[in-house]
Amino acid sequence: MKNFRSTLRGLAAVCVLLAAGPVLAHKGSDAYLEVRGANVSGIAPTEGGLQYTLSVAIKDLDVLLPVDANADGRVTWGEVKAVAPAVLTSLESAAQLDAAESGCSLRWAFDGLEQRGDGSYFRAVAYSPCPSTEPPRFRYTLFRDQDATHRLIITGRVGEHDVLLTTSPQQRESIVLGHSDVEPRRGPWTTLWAYLSLGLHHLLEGYDHLAFLLALVLPLRLNLRSRRGLQANALPTLSQQGARFPMWWALLRTITAFTLGHSITLMLATFGWTEASPTWVEPVIALSIAVTALLNLYPQHWLRTEVLALGFGLVHGFGFAGLLLEAAAPSGLLPWALAGFNLGVEAGQLLAVAGWVLVVQLVVRKPWYPAVVVRGGSVLLILLALMWFVERVV
Amino acid sequence: MRLQNLHHLFPAALLCLGLACSIAHAADAIRPTRDDEVVEVLPAVTRQRPQARASEGALLQTPLAAAQAAREAIGVARQTGDTRYWGRAQATLGPWWDKPNAPTELAILQSTVQQGRHEFEPARKVLTLALKRDPGNAQGWLNLAALERLTGRYPEALQACSAVQKAGQSLYATACELETRSLQGQHAQARSGFKTLLADFKQDDQRSWIYSLLAESEERAGKDTAALAAYRSSLQLAPDLYTSIAYSDVLLRTGSHAQALRVLQPLPRTDAVLLRQATAMRRQGDAGWQSLRTSLRERQGALDRRGDDPRLHGREQALVALWLDDDPAQALTLATSNLALQREPLDWWIALQSANQTRNTAQTQALQQQIQTLGLVDARLPGGLKLAAEKSARL
């Protein structure tokens, strides 16, 4: 113990000299895997294969193999080089791509050492030349029987996705090097919640969806005061309500139609049954705003607003789908993600419409409401939408 | 679309914060030129190679060998503060871990590992079950008493101490009882009791342990000079990480920052050590403390990355907020939730200090009320001396 302490004292002195340099960590044992596309300049790096760099603490390796061959507690460079072939053999089975990728299994090569926060690490590299459309599956079992709390921290970039994962050798299943998993082990409810907030934010921050909603509700004179007396009577049935409050009834039908429309295409696209390219979806979304606003100026009685909302809703749904696909919903939890996202969009719509209803109360009873708010607002929306259209086409 | 890009950047940003060190070092592999260059120093446990490693799998299948290996790993975990050795101890106990029919010895070792990782509640469960099956196990009762004291359940601790007595270990039972009684305010009785025990125990590590108990008792009695002397005696007989840190705490509390740094300097640089070094440096006006603060932040990131429960390090986090970040409000939040995990005098002290600094008198009173209900008497806690005086007046 005395020897060890004096060595530590020496180490501590070096650390102070290095200022923010490495220090012994107060955490369990970690190994690190970095995955990178091998052709850095390529558009689709997976096509060129992947480069794997694995770093394992020498302290940990010594529990598996006699790294410290003369057992004096001091591991020399010579000892590391001598044991390297045995380490690589262990890695070949304990840090490997899944069986399905048998043709392109990793062949580890010794690369040298690496200094990290808690000591020296053995660094191995491997290259997988296999072109792959699927994200690779990695199986890691190193130290499964030697350290119950060992973890592998995976970083890097595979295809279009940043990878940031943590796995344990105790885990029975291999890990997909596909997407970042900031919240590991997501359940249905957390997925629902996460995608609900994604949907909500997307709607509230997606100015084009808001503009479309505005174009739809502009001509409706949503006067809150006209509800006066409702509480006094018994609650009327829906159709009675519709007759008594035509504007509110119209609002409900329009929003529901829009919802129905975008839910359909969102579902179709997310499950991969249809596909839509953003090159036409994005400009058409802009056009939908212009057309709806134009119809506010020149109402066509043969065209019901809810039909319009339903039709354009279908196009907006493709817009949402692109986002959902990019957010890489975990495939097993896709229905939950979809439900959450839809609920989030709906919540966002309700919030936005509620906000509009409150704001519009200031002017809704003014005689100039139709001229200034409806017509003026519609003209502004048309101009804005045409600008977006040009932006998206050019 | 733009939003989406930001979304992708977020994990990358987290990564940079959390693993800043590692990423920076990942650039080039090091290949020393001389074969005899030492690249790593191993703690004692892996230096010993009990027979051939190849047959280790078979070796560990016997409870006896597993217990031996677990004890070694636990010892190294304690001496180095390197958490990986708790994981190794758990692995050696693997076949018996969480098994209701595990041999008592192994169940007790499991609870020791859990206690070392601050998983106090699971540790207590395992221990209680094991002691139901084997009520004559003195070590088990001693561990349980420690857990009870740690969570402020002094009457339960005393019960466990008397079970140690029944198991035939009267010296250990006495030490156990004296420590608990000292927490309850019987400092004078504890002092004379520990001094008697120092004569009874013959081995250095046993005497070192009693000295550390005496030192802690003297601190609670408000006798810092006596406490410092007892800590020194303890460390001279057998150096120990936990005792060294407790020693440095008295030095920090009494303003001997340079001396505290000398005590901390040879210790393995665990979070607890780093935090105290930074505090001492800061109080001495040494700007170097800021780089230590950065290291602590990076370690926190690495812990999060592993998926470790941050609540298990609540005490250290509260101290960081209190001593290094000048954020007593945050310290109070952390310290209060930490009290749900552990309730040693230091944990109450941190909470009270934070409440005082935020001038939160309601919280201060609530804490003092809790301390009184618990029956803890400690001169270091605001109002503690008064309580101690009342208590001795009543006796």
Coordinates of N, CA and C in Angstrom, one line a residue, chain B residues 109 216 252 268 279 328:
Chain B
L109 N -21.9 -9.6 2.2 CA -21.0 -8.9 1.2 C -21.8 -8.1 0.2
E216 N -14.5 11.4 15.7 CA -15.9 11.8 15.3 C -16.7 12.3 16.5
L252 N -10.7 22.0 7.4 CA -11.3 23.0 6.6 C -12.3 23.9 7.5
P268 N -6.3 9.3 -3.3 CA -6.8 9.1 -4.6 C -7.8 10.2 -4.9
T279 N -12.0 23.5 -2.5 CA -12.5 24.4 -1.5 C -11.3 25.1 -0.7
P328 N -26.3 28.9 -2.3 CA -26.9 28.2 -1.2 C -28.3 27.7 -1.4

